[in-house]
Amino acid sequence: MRLGLFLDIGSTYTKGRVVELERGELLASAKAYTTVETDVTLGINDCLLELSRQGIKEKYDIKLASSSAAGGLRMVAVGLVRDLTTEAAKKAALTAGARVEKSYSYELTPEDLDEILALKPDIILLAGGTDGGNKKYLLENARKLSRLKLKGTILVAGNRSAASEVAGILEGKVDFRIAPNVLPDLNTLNIEPVQNLIRQIFLEKIVEAKGLKKAEKIVDKVMMPTPLAVLKGAELLAQKIGELILIDVGGATTDVHSVAKGLPTLAGVSLKGLPEPYAKRTVEGDLGLRRTVKNVVEYGREEFYNSGITSGQLSDYLEKITKDPTYLPQTPQEKEIEKALTRICVKTAMNRHAGRLEEIWTPAGKSFVQYGKDLTRVEALVGTGGPLVYAEEPEKVLAAAFFEETNPNILKPKNPEMYLDTEYILFAAGLLAENDRETGLKLLNSVKKL
Amino acid sequence: MKEVNLVLGVIGADVHAIGNKILEYALTNAGFKVHNLGVMVSQEEFVKAALETDAKAVLVSSLYGHGEIDCRGLKEKFIEAGLDDVLLYVGGNLVVGKQDFSEVERKFKAMGFDRVFPPGTMPEEAIKALKEDLGLM
């Protein structure tokens, strides 16, 4: 029997999954507290101990890890026009599995520079100008950034015609790499080379800087940031069940991934804005069930009225989980509140991820413009992450992502089949698929259809 | 010819796509790098695209007769974005009905357009004008 061990080194927990590599079957799961501040190997060893208690005695043939510990891969994006190169840079960073702390447009101001210093990003993605286009802002921002004492890496992905001049400015002052332009012309998004370089920087520098190198005493390699492993898992799942949407509600953020082309499904709709990546990830930093729960309440008061929850009950529960963020709902009423909160996260995050139609009246009658992806015909909606997986009626929570007749201009899925990543297997499948796609696909059998 | 960036689009709520494609084809063949924004392009989109692409000229089409309202204030937005030097061309059926073209031209020049083309203009004329104005002859 050949065994694979897959670890997700998170900021609170390290999660382990043991997979039999012939049949692609999940054999055992474990989790332990992460201690990245002191020694990341403690959590990993606890995980291994727990797995051996469950009867895993054999040697592992491969041991791979992903990590979101120590704040994850933290980036800022800098571009020229907010909805052009800045947006392209942001998309590239998000689909590389980064946490985008902030994005900036036009010329960086002294305040922006102070903020960037304070944020201490691992990578600054610096874009601006299409190829052969504007150079002024890219050069000026490079000059300004070069004067800061930056610990992170600047990844330049702007106007090709300015690349060598930018390199000259940054040389000897800050660690930097040059990538092909993330937006070579207005109708072409070129994020893959940027993603690859982000991953390379992660492997070469960030794993070390975040104290994760120690983990490689035990595992073969810390391969990538966990969100990237999950996105790769989702892409693999799409090969199996078709175009999909994956929603992950967490304590601080809600992530939505769509693996879908998202082209218009209605006749006579013109597509506007930047092209969309086939595998797209958005992260809502204000939608989580613990650290950011106060916003969530504001976004969907009607959910509580609909579920018959009084404002007194709600504020009692909020007080409880604010005091103890690890608290999990116990009573039926608490579960009902948690369910309402999760539904609000799902709905709000889906509204922001999905594309939208804008009605325009022309002399020839009504016409539509589409921004973003049309997801109305996507046939699979997948839930992952604790709050969705442990919900009592996960299908009712996930259904908050559906298309609404009352809000027809937001292009959400109309009648998708629902799935649940009950075993939290997507990251492991994503890691495994790097070397063995076939087994990765088999492993995805443990994603359950609801 | 050194690579020259142009921005092309049909302004406002206008969905006339065919002339736009023909212009893109002709301008590309003439050696320009064309950034075609297609139909139903807002003023802001023209400004943003010109900024990112370092366009030397912006060619605005309008075929449905509302050109005057759609184009008003465009030059001012270019000035605001620091793009005063970008050439602005406009052409098509700019106004409703049979108005005297010299009157239409005067109106659009007053709005800040460098050249105004009447209905039925062939792409060659616009290309010739571009080459003259950009000193490419």
Coordinates of C-alpha atoms in Angstrom, one line a residue:
Chain A
M1 CA 0.0 0.0 0.0
R2 CA 1.4 3.4 -1.0
L3 CA 0.4 6.2 1.2
G4 CA 0.4 10.0 0.8
L5 CA 0.3 12.6 3.6
F6 CA -1.2 16.0 2.9
L7 CA -0.9 18.8 5.4
D8 CA -2.6 22.2 5.5
I9 CA -0.6 24.3 7.9
G10 CA -3.1 27.0 8.9
S11 CA -2.8 29.8 11.3
T12 CA -4.8 28.0 14.0
Y13 CA -4.9 24.4 13.0
T14 CA -2.7 22.0 11.1
K15 CA -4.9 19.5 9.2
G16 CA -3.6 16.2 8.0
R17 CA -5.1 13.9 5.4
V18 CA -3.8 10.4 4.6
V19 CA -4.5 9.1 1.1
E20 CA -4.0 5.6 -0.3
L21 CA -2.3 6.4 -3.6
E22 CA -3.5 3.5 -5.7
R23 CA -7.2 3.9 -5.3
G24 CA -7.1 7.5 -4.3
E25 CA -9.0 6.8 -1.2
L26 CA -9.0 8.9 2.0
L27 CA -7.9 6.7 4.9
A28 CA -7.6 9.0 7.9
S29 CA -7.8 12.7 9.0
A30 CA -6.4 14.6 11.9
K31 CA -6.0 18.1 13.2
A32 CA -3.7 19.8 15.8
Y33 CA -2.9 23.3 16.9
T34 CA -0.4 25.2 14.8
T35 CA 2.5 26.8 16.7
V36 CA 4.1 28.7 13.9
E37 CA 5.4 31.4 16.3
T38 CA 7.5 28.9 18.2
D39 CA 8.0 25.8 16.1
V40 CA 5.7 24.7 13.2
T41 CA 6.9 21.1 13.6
L42 CA 5.1 20.7 16.9
G43 CA 1.7 20.9 15.3
I44 CA 2.8 18.6 12.5
N45 CA 4.1 16.0 14.9
D46 CA 0.9 16.1 16.9
C47 CA -1.0 15.5 13.7
L48 CA 1.3 12.5 12.8
L49 CA 0.9 11.1 16.3
E50 CA -2.9 11.3 16.1
L51 CA -2.8 9.6 12.7
S52 CA -0.7 6.8 14.1
R53 CA -3.2 6.4 16.9
Q54 CA -5.8 5.9 14.3
G55 CA -3.8 3.0 13.0
I56 CA -1.6 4.4 10.2
K57 CA 1.6 2.6 10.8
E58 CA 3.1 2.5 7.3
K59 CA 5.7 4.9 6.0
Y60 CA 4.4 7.7 3.8
D61 CA 5.6 7.7 0.2
I62 CA 4.9 11.4 -0.3
K63 CA 4.4 14.1 2.2
L64 CA 3.3 17.5 0.8
A65 CA 2.0 20.6 2.6
S66 CA 0.3 23.9 1.8
S67 CA 0.3 26.8 4.2
S68 CA -1.8 29.8 5.1
A69 CA 0.0 30.3 8.4
A70 CA 1.6 33.5 9.6
G71 CA -1.0 35.6 7.8
G72 CA -0.9 33.7 4.6
L73 CA 0.8 35.1 1.5
R74 CA 0.2 38.8 1.9
M75 CA 0.3 41.1 -1.1
V76 CA -0.6 44.6 -2.2
A77 CA -1.4 45.4 -5.8
V78 CA -0.3 48.7 -7.5
G79 CA -1.6 49.7 -11.0
L80 CA -2.5 52.7 -13.0
V81 CA -6.3 52.9 -13.7
R82 CA -8.3 51.3 -11.0
D83 CA -10.5 49.1 -13.2
L84 CA -7.8 48.3 -15.7
T85 CA -4.2 47.4 -14.6
T86 CA -5.0 47.6 -10.9
E87 CA -7.9 45.2 -11.3
A88 CA -5.7 42.9 -13.5
A89 CA -3.0 42.9 -10.8
K90 CA -5.5 42.2 -8.1
K91 CA -7.0 39.3 -10.0
A92 CA -3.6 37.8 -10.6
A93 CA -2.7 38.0 -6.9
L94 CA -6.0 36.5 -5.8
T95 CA -5.8 33.5 -8.2
A96 CA -2.2 32.9 -7.0
G97 CA -3.7 32.3 -3.5
A98 CA -2.6 35.6 -2.0
R99 CA -4.4 37.8 0.5
V100 CA -4.6 41.2 -1.1
E101 CA -4.3 43.6 1.7
K102 CA -4.8 46.7 -0.3
S103 CA -4.6 47.9 -3.9
Y104 CA -3.5 51.3 -5.2
S105 CA -4.0 53.3 -8.4
Y106 CA -2.3 56.2 -10.2
E107 CA 0.7 57.8 -8.5
L108 CA 1.4 56.5 -5.0
T109 CA 1.0 59.3 -2.4
P110 CA 3.2 59.7 0.7
E111 CA 0.3 58.3 2.7
D112 CA 0.1 55.3 0.4
L113 CA 3.8 54.6 0.9
D114 CA 3.5 54.9 4.6
E115 CA 0.6 52.4 4.5
I116 CA 2.5 50.0 2.4
L117 CA 5.5 50.1 4.8
A118 CA 3.1 49.4 7.7
L119 CA 1.4 46.6 5.9
K120 CA 4.7 44.8 5.4
P121 CA 3.5 42.8 2.4
D122 CA 5.4 39.7 1.3
I123 CA 5.0 40.8 -2.3
I124 CA 4.1 44.1 -4.0
L125 CA 2.7 43.5 -7.5
L126 CA 3.6 46.5 -9.5
A127 CA 1.7 47.0 -12.8
G128 CA 0.8 49.9 -15.0
G129 CA 0.4 50.6 -18.7
T130 CA -0.4 48.2 -21.5
D131 CA 2.6 47.0 -23.6
G132 CA 3.8 50.1 -25.5
G133 CA 1.4 52.2 -23.4
N134 CA 1.9 54.5 -20.5
K135 CA 5.3 54.3 -18.7
K136 CA 5.2 57.4 -16.6
Y137 CA 3.2 56.0 -13.6
L138 CA 5.0 52.7 -13.5
L139 CA 8.4 54.4 -13.5
E140 CA 7.4 56.9 -10.9
N141 CA 5.9 54.3 -8.6
A142 CA 8.9 52.1 -9.0
R143 CA 11.1 55.1 -8.0
K144 CA 9.0 55.8 -4.9
L145 CA 8.9 52.2 -3.8
S146 CA 12.7 51.9 -4.3
R147 CA 13.3 54.5 -1.6
L148 CA 11.4 52.5 1.0
K149 CA 13.1 50.0 3.2
L150 CA 11.0 47.1 2.0
K151 CA 11.5 43.6 3.2
G152 CA 9.2 42.0 0.7
T153 CA 9.7 41.4 -3.0
I154 CA 8.5 43.7 -5.8
L155 CA 7.1 41.8 -8.7
V156 CA 6.9 44.0 -11.7
A157 CA 4.3 43.1 -14.3
G158 CA 3.6 46.3 -16.2
N159 CA 4.4 47.9 -19.6
R160 CA 7.0 45.8 -21.3
S161 CA 8.6 48.9 -22.8
A162 CA 9.4 50.2 -19.3
A163 CA 10.6 46.9 -17.8
S164 CA 14.3 47.4 -18.2
E165 CA 14.2 50.9 -16.9
V166 CA 12.2 49.7 -13.9
A167 CA 14.8 47.1 -13.3
G168 CA 17.5 49.8 -13.3
I169 CA 15.6 51.8 -10.7
L170 CA 15.1 48.9 -8.4
E171 CA 18.5 47.2 -8.8
G172 CA 20.5 47.0 -5.6
K173 CA 17.7 48.7 -3.6
V174 CA 15.0 46.0 -3.1
D175 CA 14.5 42.4 -4.1
F176 CA 12.5 42.3 -7.3
R177 CA 11.5 40.1 -10.3
I178 CA 10.2 41.1 -13.7
A179 CA 7.2 39.3 -15.1
P180 CA 5.4 39.8 -18.5
N181 CA 2.7 42.4 -18.4
V182 CA -0.4 41.3 -16.6
L183 CA -2.5 43.4 -19.1
P184 CA -0.5 43.5 -22.3
D185 CA -3.4 45.1 -24.1
L186 CA -6.9 46.1 -22.9
N187 CA -8.6 42.9 -24.1
T188 CA -6.0 40.4 -22.8
L189 CA -5.4 39.4 -19.3
N190 CA -2.1 37.5 -18.9
I191 CA -2.1 36.3 -15.3
E192 CA -0.4 32.9 -15.6
P193 CA 3.2 34.0 -15.7
V194 CA 2.6 36.3 -12.8
Q195 CA 1.0 33.5 -10.8
N196 CA 4.0 31.2 -11.5
L197 CA 6.4 33.9 -10.4
I198 CA 4.4 34.5 -7.2
R199 CA 4.6 30.8 -6.5
Q200 CA 8.3 30.8 -7.1
I201 CA 8.8 33.7 -4.7
F202 CA 6.7 31.9 -2.2
L203 CA 8.9 28.8 -2.4
E204 CA 12.2 30.5 -2.5
K205 CA 11.6 33.3 0.1
I206 CA 8.4 33.3 1.9
V207 CA 8.4 29.7 3.2
E208 CA 11.7 30.6 4.9
A209 CA 10.7 34.0 6.1
K210 CA 7.5 32.7 7.8
G211 CA 9.3 30.0 9.7
L212 CA 7.8 27.2 7.6
K213 CA 11.2 25.9 6.4
K214 CA 11.3 23.8 9.6
A215 CA 8.3 21.9 8.3
E216 CA 10.5 20.6 5.5
K217 CA 12.4 18.5 8.1
I218 CA 9.3 16.4 8.2
V219 CA 7.4 16.9 4.9
D220 CA 9.0 16.8 1.5
K221 CA 8.0 20.2 0.6
V222 CA 5.7 23.2 1.4
M223 CA 4.3 23.4 -2.1
M224 CA 2.1 26.5 -2.2
P225 CA -0.3 28.7 -0.3
T226 CA -3.4 26.8 0.8
P227 CA -5.8 29.0 -1.2
L228 CA -3.9 28.1 -4.3
A229 CA -4.1 24.4 -3.4
V230 CA -7.9 24.8 -2.9
L231 CA -8.3 26.6 -6.3
K232 CA -6.3 23.8 -8.0
G233 CA -8.5 21.3 -6.3
A234 CA -11.6 23.1 -7.6
E235 CA -10.1 23.2 -11.1
L236 CA -9.6 19.4 -10.9
L237 CA -13.2 18.9 -9.6
A238 CA -14.4 20.9 -12.6
Q239 CA -12.8 18.4 -14.9
K240 CA -15.0 15.8 -13.3
I241 CA -18.3 17.5 -12.7
G242 CA -18.2 20.4 -15.1
E243 CA -18.1 24.2 -14.5
L244 CA -18.6 25.0 -10.9
I245 CA -18.7 27.5 -8.1
L246 CA -17.0 26.9 -4.8
I247 CA -17.9 28.8 -1.6
D248 CA -15.7 28.7 1.5
V249 CA -17.1 30.6 4.6
G250 CA -14.5 31.1 7.3
G251 CA -13.9 33.0 10.5
A252 CA -12.5 36.1 8.9
T253 CA -13.3 35.9 5.2
T254 CA -15.6 34.3 2.6
D255 CA -13.9 33.0 -0.5
V256 CA -15.7 32.3 -3.7
H257 CA -14.1 30.5 -6.6
S258 CA -15.7 30.0 -10.0
V259 CA -14.2 27.6 -12.5
A260 CA -16.3 28.7 -15.5
K261 CA -16.0 30.8 -18.7
G262 CA -19.0 33.0 -17.8
L263 CA -19.7 34.2 -21.3
P264 CA -23.2 35.8 -21.9
T265 CA -26.0 33.3 -22.1
L266 CA -28.6 35.8 -23.4
A267 CA -28.7 37.0 -26.9
G268 CA -27.8 40.6 -27.7
V269 CA -25.7 41.2 -24.5
S270 CA -22.4 43.0 -25.0
L271 CA -19.5 42.1 -22.7
K272 CA -17.7 45.0 -21.0
G273 CA -14.7 45.4 -18.7
L274 CA -11.6 43.3 -18.3
P275 CA -11.6 39.6 -19.5
E276 CA -12.2 37.2 -16.6
P277 CA -9.9 34.3 -15.6
Y278 CA -11.4 30.9 -16.2
A279 CA -10.5 29.9 -12.6
K280 CA -11.4 33.1 -10.6
R281 CA -11.1 33.6 -6.9
T282 CA -12.5 36.5 -4.9
V283 CA -12.0 37.1 -1.2
E284 CA -14.4 39.1 0.9
G285 CA -12.4 40.4 3.8
D286 CA -15.5 41.8 5.6
L287 CA -17.5 38.5 5.6
G288 CA -16.6 36.0 8.2
L289 CA -18.3 34.3 11.1
R290 CA -16.1 35.4 13.9
R291 CA -13.6 38.2 13.4
T292 CA -15.7 40.2 11.0
V293 CA -19.2 39.0 12.1
K294 CA -20.3 42.6 13.0
N295 CA -20.5 43.5 9.3
V296 CA -22.3 40.3 8.4
V297 CA -25.2 41.2 10.7
E298 CA -25.5 44.6 9.0
Y299 CA -25.7 43.1 5.5
G300 CA -28.7 40.9 6.1
R301 CA -31.0 41.9 9.0
E302 CA -33.9 40.3 7.2
E303 CA -32.4 36.9 7.5
F304 CA -32.9 37.0 11.3
Y305 CA -36.5 38.2 11.0
N306 CA -37.2 35.5 8.5
S307 CA -35.8 32.9 10.9
G308 CA -37.7 34.3 13.9
I309 CA -34.5 35.4 15.8
T310 CA -35.0 38.4 18.0
S311 CA -32.4 41.1 18.3
G312 CA -31.8 40.2 21.9
Q313 CA -31.0 36.6 21.1
L314 CA -28.7 37.8 18.3
S315 CA -26.8 40.2 20.5
D316 CA -26.3 37.6 23.2
Y317 CA -24.9 35.2 20.7
L318 CA -22.6 37.9 19.2
E319 CA -21.3 38.7 22.6
K320 CA -20.5 35.0 23.3
I321 CA -18.6 34.5 20.1
T322 CA -16.8 37.8 20.3
K323 CA -15.5 36.7 23.8
D324 CA -14.6 33.2 22.6
P325 CA -14.1 33.0 18.9
T326 CA -13.6 29.2 19.1
Y327 CA -17.2 28.8 20.5
L328 CA -19.4 26.6 18.3
P329 CA -23.2 26.8 18.4
Q330 CA -24.8 24.4 20.9
T331 CA -28.5 25.0 21.3
P332 CA -31.0 24.8 18.4
Q333 CA -31.4 28.6 18.6
E334 CA -27.7 29.2 18.4
K335 CA -27.5 26.9 15.4
E336 CA -30.3 28.9 13.8
I337 CA -28.4 32.1 14.3
E338 CA -25.1 30.6 12.9
K339 CA -27.1 29.4 9.9
A340 CA -28.5 32.8 9.2
L341 CA -25.1 34.4 9.5
T342 CA -23.6 31.8 7.1
R343 CA -26.4 32.4 4.7
I344 CA -25.7 36.1 4.7
C345 CA -22.0 35.5 4.0
V346 CA -22.8 33.1 1.1
K347 CA -25.3 35.5 -0.4
T348 CA -23.3 38.7 -0.1
A349 CA -20.1 37.0 -1.3
M350 CA -21.9 35.4 -4.3
N351 CA -23.5 38.8 -5.2
R352 CA -20.1 40.3 -5.4
H353 CA -18.4 37.5 -7.3
A354 CA -21.1 37.0 -10.0
G355 CA -21.2 39.2 -13.0
R356 CA -24.1 41.7 -13.5
L357 CA -26.2 43.0 -16.3
E358 CA -26.8 46.6 -16.8
E359 CA -29.9 47.8 -18.7
I360 CA -29.3 50.5 -21.3
W361 CA -32.1 52.1 -23.2
T362 CA -31.1 52.9 -26.8
P363 CA -33.1 54.4 -29.6
A364 CA -33.5 50.8 -30.8
G365 CA -35.0 49.6 -27.5
K366 CA -33.6 48.0 -24.4
S367 CA -30.1 46.6 -24.5
F368 CA -27.9 44.9 -22.0
V369 CA -24.2 45.2 -21.0
Q370 CA -22.6 42.4 -19.0
Y371 CA -19.8 43.0 -16.5
G372 CA -18.0 40.0 -15.1
K373 CA -19.1 36.4 -15.4
D374 CA -22.5 35.1 -16.3
L375 CA -22.8 32.1 -13.9
T376 CA -26.6 31.4 -14.4
R377 CA -26.0 28.2 -16.3
V378 CA -23.3 26.8 -14.0
E379 CA -24.5 23.4 -12.9
A380 CA -22.5 22.7 -9.7
L381 CA -22.3 24.6 -6.5
V382 CA -19.8 23.3 -3.9
G383 CA -19.5 24.2 -0.3
T384 CA -16.4 23.8 1.8
G385 CA -15.1 25.0 5.2
G386 CA -16.4 24.3 8.7
P387 CA -19.6 26.5 8.8
L388 CA -21.0 25.0 5.6
V389 CA -19.8 21.4 6.2
Y390 CA -21.1 21.2 9.8
A391 CA -24.3 23.1 9.1
E392 CA -27.4 20.9 9.8
E393 CA -29.1 21.7 6.6
P394 CA -26.2 22.7 4.3
E395 CA -28.4 22.7 1.2
K396 CA -30.5 25.5 2.7
V397 CA -27.4 27.5 3.5
L398 CA -25.8 27.0 0.1
A399 CA -29.1 27.9 -1.6
A400 CA -28.5 31.5 -0.5
A401 CA -26.1 31.7 -3.5
F402 CA -28.9 31.0 -6.0
F403 CA -30.2 33.4 -8.7
E404 CA -33.0 35.6 -7.4
E405 CA -36.0 36.6 -9.6
T406 CA -36.2 39.8 -7.5
N407 CA -32.6 40.6 -8.4
P408 CA -32.3 39.3 -12.0
N409 CA -29.4 41.5 -13.0
I410 CA -27.0 39.6 -10.8
L411 CA -25.9 36.5 -12.8
K412 CA -25.9 33.8 -10.1
P413 CA -26.5 30.1 -10.8
K414 CA -30.1 29.3 -11.5
N415 CA -30.5 25.7 -10.6
P416 CA -27.2 24.0 -9.7
E417 CA -26.6 20.6 -8.2
M418 CA -25.1 21.1 -4.7
Y419 CA -22.0 19.4 -3.4
L420 CA -20.2 19.4 -0.1
D421 CA -16.5 18.9 0.6
T422 CA -17.3 17.1 3.8
E423 CA -13.8 15.7 4.3
Y424 CA -12.0 18.9 3.5
I425 CA -10.2 17.2 0.7
L426 CA -9.9 19.9 -2.0
F427 CA -6.5 21.2 -0.9
A428 CA -5.1 17.6 -0.7
A429 CA -6.4 16.9 -4.2
G430 CA -4.9 20.1 -5.4
L431 CA -1.5 19.2 -3.9
L432 CA -1.7 15.6 -5.2
A433 CA -2.7 16.6 -8.7
E434 CA 0.6 18.5 -9.1
N435 CA 2.3 15.1 -9.8
D436 CA -0.6 12.7 -10.1
R437 CA -3.7 14.1 -11.7
E438 CA -5.5 10.7 -12.0
T439 CA -5.3 9.8 -8.4
G440 CA -6.3 13.4 -7.5
L441 CA -9.4 12.9 -9.5
K442 CA -10.3 9.7 -7.7
L443 CA -9.7 11.4 -4.4
L444 CA -12.4 13.8 -5.3
N445 CA -15.0 11.0 -5.0
S446 CA -15.2 12.0 -1.4
V447 CA -16.9 15.3 -2.4
K448 CA -20.5 14.5 -1.6
K449 CA -23.5 15.4 -3.7
L450 CA -26.3 16.8 -1.6
Chain B
M1 CA 6.5 53.5 -38.5
K2 CA 7.0 53.5 -34.8
E3 CA 4.2 51.8 -32.9
V4 CA 1.4 54.3 -32.4
N5 CA -1.5 53.5 -30.0
L6 CA -5.0 54.5 -30.9
V7 CA -8.2 54.0 -29.0
L8 CA -11.4 53.4 -30.9
G9 CA -15.0 53.0 -29.9
V10 CA -18.7 53.8 -30.4
I11 CA -19.8 56.3 -27.7
G12 CA -23.0 56.3 -25.6
A13 CA -25.8 53.8 -25.9
D14 CA -25.1 53.2 -29.5
V15 CA -24.8 49.6 -30.6
H16 CA -23.7 50.0 -34.2
A17 CA -20.9 47.4 -34.4
I18 CA -20.1 47.0 -38.1
G19 CA -18.4 50.3 -39.0
N20 CA -16.4 49.9 -35.8
K21 CA -15.0 46.6 -36.9
I22 CA -14.2 48.0 -40.4
L23 CA -12.3 50.9 -38.8
E24 CA -10.4 48.6 -36.6
Y25 CA -9.4 46.5 -39.5
A26 CA -8.4 49.4 -41.7
L27 CA -6.4 51.2 -39.0
T28 CA -4.6 48.0 -38.0
N29 CA -3.7 47.4 -41.6
A30 CA -2.4 51.0 -41.8
G31 CA 0.1 50.0 -39.1
F32 CA -1.5 51.5 -36.0
K33 CA -1.9 49.6 -32.7
V34 CA -5.6 49.8 -32.2
H35 CA -7.3 49.3 -28.8
N36 CA -10.9 48.8 -29.8
L37 CA -13.4 49.3 -27.0
G38 CA -16.3 48.2 -29.2
V39 CA -19.8 49.6 -28.8
M40 CA -21.6 51.4 -25.9
V41 CA -18.5 53.0 -24.6
S42 CA -18.7 55.7 -21.9
Q43 CA -16.6 58.8 -21.8
E44 CA -14.8 57.4 -18.7
E45 CA -13.8 54.3 -20.6
F46 CA -12.3 56.4 -23.4
V47 CA -10.3 58.3 -20.8
K48 CA -9.1 55.3 -18.9
A49 CA -8.1 53.4 -22.0
A50 CA -6.2 56.3 -23.4
L51 CA -4.3 56.7 -20.1
E52 CA -3.2 53.0 -19.9
T53 CA -2.3 52.7 -23.5
D54 CA -0.6 56.0 -23.9
A55 CA -2.8 56.6 -26.9
K56 CA -1.8 59.4 -29.4
A57 CA -5.3 59.7 -30.7
V58 CA -8.9 58.7 -29.7
L59 CA -11.4 58.0 -32.5
V60 CA -15.0 58.3 -31.3
S61 CA -17.8 57.1 -33.5
S62 CA -21.5 57.9 -33.2
L63 CA -24.1 56.6 -35.6
Y64 CA -27.5 57.1 -33.8
G65 CA -27.9 60.8 -33.8
H66 CA -27.2 61.5 -30.1
G67 CA -23.5 62.3 -30.7
E68 CA -23.7 65.8 -29.4
I69 CA -25.1 64.9 -26.0
D70 CA -22.7 61.9 -25.7
C71 CA -19.6 63.8 -26.6
R72 CA -20.2 66.9 -24.5
G73 CA -17.6 67.2 -21.8
L74 CA -15.3 64.5 -23.2
K75 CA -12.4 66.9 -23.9
E76 CA -12.7 68.3 -20.4
K77 CA -12.3 64.8 -18.9
F78 CA -9.2 64.3 -21.0
I79 CA -7.7 67.5 -19.8
E80 CA -8.6 66.6 -16.2
A81 CA -6.7 63.2 -16.6
G82 CA -3.6 65.0 -17.9
L83 CA -4.2 63.9 -21.4
D84 CA -4.5 67.3 -23.1
D85 CA -2.2 66.3 -25.9
V86 CA -4.3 63.4 -27.1
L87 CA -5.9 64.0 -30.5
L88 CA -9.7 63.6 -30.5
Y89 CA -11.5 62.6 -33.7
V90 CA -15.2 62.1 -34.0
G91 CA -17.3 60.9 -36.9
G92 CA -20.5 59.3 -38.1
N93 CA -24.1 60.4 -38.0
L94 CA -23.5 62.9 -35.3
V95 CA -26.8 64.7 -35.3
V96 CA -30.4 63.8 -36.2
G97 CA -31.7 64.9 -39.6
K98 CA -30.1 66.8 -42.4
Q99 CA -28.2 69.6 -40.7
D100 CA -25.5 71.5 -42.6
F101 CA -22.2 69.7 -42.0
S102 CA -20.2 72.8 -41.6
E103 CA -22.4 73.8 -38.7
V104 CA -22.0 70.3 -37.1
E105 CA -18.2 70.5 -37.6
R106 CA -18.1 73.9 -35.9
K107 CA -20.1 72.6 -33.0
F108 CA -17.9 69.6 -32.4
K109 CA -14.7 71.6 -32.8
A110 CA -15.9 74.0 -30.2
M111 CA -16.3 70.9 -27.9
G112 CA -12.6 70.3 -28.3
F113 CA -12.5 67.7 -31.1
D114 CA -9.5 68.1 -33.5
R115 CA -11.2 66.6 -36.5
V116 CA -14.9 66.0 -37.3
F117 CA -15.9 63.6 -40.1
P118 CA -19.2 63.6 -42.0
P119 CA -21.3 60.5 -42.7
G120 CA -19.9 58.3 -45.5
T121 CA -16.2 59.1 -44.8
M122 CA -13.9 56.3 -45.9
P123 CA -11.3 54.9 -43.5
E124 CA -8.5 56.1 -45.8
E125 CA -9.4 59.8 -45.1
A126 CA -9.1 59.3 -41.3
I127 CA -5.8 57.4 -41.8
K128 CA -4.5 60.3 -43.9
A129 CA -5.6 62.8 -41.3
L130 CA -3.9 60.8 -38.5
K131 CA -0.7 60.6 -40.4
E132 CA -0.7 64.3 -41.0
D133 CA -1.6 65.3 -37.4
L134 CA 0.8 62.9 -35.8
G135 CA 3.6 63.9 -38.2
L136 CA 4.0 60.5 -39.7
M137 CA 4.1 61.5 -43.3

